[in-house]
Amino acid sequence: METVGQDLRYSLRTLRKSPGFAAAAIGILALGIGANTAIFSVVDAVLLRPLPFPEPGRLMRLQEAPPGGPGMQSGPVSPANYLDWRAQSHVFAALAAYRGTSLTRTGGEEPEALQAATVRGDFFSVLAVRPLLGRVFAPGEEEPGQDDVVILSEALWRSRFGADPKVLGRELVLDGRRHTVVGVMPALRVAAWYPATVQVWKPLAWTAQERAARGERILNVVARLKPDVDRRSAQAEMDTLAGRLAREYPATDKGWGAAVKPLHEYLVAAVRPALLLLLGAVAFVLLIACANVANLVLVRSLGRSKEMAIRGTLGASRGRLVQQLVAEALLLASAGAVLGLYLAHFGVALLRGFLGNGLPQGLDVHVDLRILAFTLGISLFAGLAAGLVPARSFLGGDFHDLQRALQRGLGRTDGVVSGRRTRGALIVAEVALSLVLLVGAALTLESLGSLRRVDPGCDPHGVLTLVLGLPQQKYPEPRQQSAFFDRVLTRLRALPGVQAAATVDWLPLTERGLTEPVAIAGRPGVLAEQPEAAVRLISPGYLRTLRIALRRGRDFTAADALDRPAVVLISESMARRFWPGKDPLGQRLILGLAPHVSQEVVGVVADVKVDGLRVAAPVPTVYQPLAQRPWLATTIVVRARTRPESLVSAVTRAIHAEDRDLPVLDVATLDSVVAGYLSQERFNMLLLATFAGLALLLAAVGIYSVLSYTVGRRTQEIGVRMALGAQIKDVLGLVVVEGLRPTLWGIVLGLGASLALGRILAGLFYGVSAADPVLCGAVALLLATVALLASAGPAWRAARVPPSEALRE
């Protein structure tokens, strides 16, 4: 222990004598450690931290798997199938269904929209949570007419009711009905899962008809495994149960299966690839930083060759000298860790600011004890890597060269080959890792550019969007719902500055919306086996508002009312798929949620990116008139003649002129909505570009430092060459070639690694290939240019040394 203390004190004294070297090494390591700690904080919060419930590994998400095999995406569950699963399964301790909704609270000065979830079954038992106050829902409260009870979230209880313990029994007017508060639930702290982040929970009540619905897959289902059951056993039982239902109800369930996924895995599936990509990127930065510091330590150690030789001659063993080098590197790494942890706090704050829609909102990202342990681990790794690489020169035989050099009186090791090879290998590694990061950043930038250049099939510029939800108690009849939206649209179209206005249930370009099986009237087949299409409910004027081209036929009109013959518009891809080479106008189709209604195709419209910009192939889409299929909640789109933001007040007043109790939700421009769905791409691009730039800077520093040392050690040789007639250009070429040789090897290795990683990560990019020769060539040229510039300084300095001075060196 005393020996280690002596080494650390000696290292501290030597570093104080070389402040430039110490500052460079500590700064480089701090950047690498700080970046890794910040990104790992996000990865820990999203991917590694378990759900905050008892035994979270037993929480499962249950979904129905559509026909078509494992490649098809699983989705929601029908009410009848959920009830059968709950009654017939034996592997779950509790099983519950839930849906998201919005409840309008009235009675105050302004109507207030509350985020809510309607839940059925043992929802809170599944999560194994107990209320802070009161109770959970009773079984009888799942019946229509008995569901006028609510449970408040802790956040709503504190913000709206001042944490009043007497809130139990208080009545709230929600959607025009009086509801009684029966409980207060503690904060569930799962940012990515909406039923845990809502303000109010309400029982999910069904009529007899709704309970029997088997083709309407609209429910989310969560379950808790029994203690002695694993996921594989649960999946096997659910497969058996799904097969039984398929035989009993072939019209709706034939070919459908069941999928059992861990809830945590389901919640993080969307962000896992991007986060792992970023974690890999910062790991590359750390490796480059370690290589750079190792090179600096190596250069400095070989510069102290006379000192090492004297210590060796006086009896110090190779191991003792290696221990000294490792102690010095660990001291540097410790200082780098302290500074890196300080930088990580700023990095986490920046990440929280840049998350946007790219990661779950409300995510608790902070540096805790787990992060401190991670930082300590990578610091030790950095110190050992930076210390053992230069120590290899002594372990590999250079120690005896040093002693022989001292015996000859030279005090230098001009001919040390393994040190030169080690420095070259480190440069190769730095350049290869830097190229991989640069290619990744370029791919992400090009992918974002490709997404921005995608033709969405509509014009999102200059469009204001907002969401309106009608309380069913106040508007129970479909005609009332349809008439209300007609009146609102009439008022909006009359406003100054409004060019057009319409409604749609789900906005395009946003990766969400309703899909239904589609059957062609007169063609035999089972509904469960029919292909699916996206379904959108729109009002007349929607095509004009979003400037969607009508290819043939007609648009919807006010005559397409509830009591008129059912009509639809279809997209061009829908026409090609179902009526290839034929005219679809006048043809009739049947949708899964209305299996007894035959609907006539009256028009064909251009394809629109209804399911997000990333979906390359056009999605077959059916448009139905909102009047013929009234919906309580819809999105209003308003095309402005000027800036859409200027219409917010006027549009809100027009809506409240029809019903002052309706809250206006999610007011935004369609441009901002689309930008929100591109935020993950921008987030990835920004961070990868930052890491790639940092890697490029570190690589340049590494090349420069090695060449500076090499030129300094070869000053006498360069003087002899110039004395014998060598020109400045010869010296420049000699030094530059020595710098470019490992760079070119690094470029070759980096290109190979980039191609391999590009194939693995192809799903993260859009419209670009990792094998793009122009992109790879541009990145390689950039690295070669940086290496050339890093070589130019030492080369020019060496060429300008007078031969007489060099010979006296």
mmCIF file of C-alpha atoms in Angstrom, residues 412 712 714-723 798 800-809:
data_model
loop_
_atom_site.group_PDB
_atom_site.id
_atom_site.type_symbol
_atom_site.label_atom_id
_atom_site.label_comp_id
_atom_site.label_asym_id
_atom_site.label_seq_id
_atom_site.Cartn_x
_atom_site.Cartn_y
_atom_site.Cartn_z
ATOM 1 C CA ARG A 412 17.298 8.020 -26.229
ATOM 2 C CA GLY A 712 11.107 15.591 -32.321
ATOM 3 C CA ARG A 714 14.007 12.298 -35.595
ATOM 4 C CA THR A 715 15.382 15.835 -35.600
ATOM 5 C CA GLN A 716 18.957 14.615 -35.955
ATOM 6 C CA GLU A 717 18.007 12.234 -38.767
ATOM 7 C CA ILE A 718 16.179 15.040 -40.601
ATOM 8 C CA GLY A 719 19.229 17.304 -40.204
ATOM 9 C CA VAL A 720 21.488 14.640 -41.727
ATOM 10 C CA ARG A 721 19.097 14.191 -44.654
ATOM 11 C CA MET A 722 18.982 17.924 -45.325
ATOM 12 C CA ALA A 723 22.760 18.213 -44.961
ATOM 13 C CA ALA A 798 10.620 19.748 -39.073
ATOM 14 C CA ARG A 800 12.272 24.506 -41.243
ATOM 15 C CA VAL A 801 14.872 23.268 -38.715
ATOM 16 C CA PRO A 802 18.335 24.437 -39.918
ATOM 17 C CA PRO A 803 20.634 21.424 -40.651
ATOM 18 C CA SER A 804 23.385 22.805 -38.398
ATOM 19 C CA GLU A 805 20.993 23.040 -35.455
ATOM 20 C CA ALA A 806 19.576 19.566 -36.177
ATOM 21 C CA LEU A 807 23.070 18.038 -36.240
ATOM 22 C CA ARG A 808 23.839 19.578 -32.840
ATOM 23 C CA GLU A 809 20.605 17.971 -31.408
#
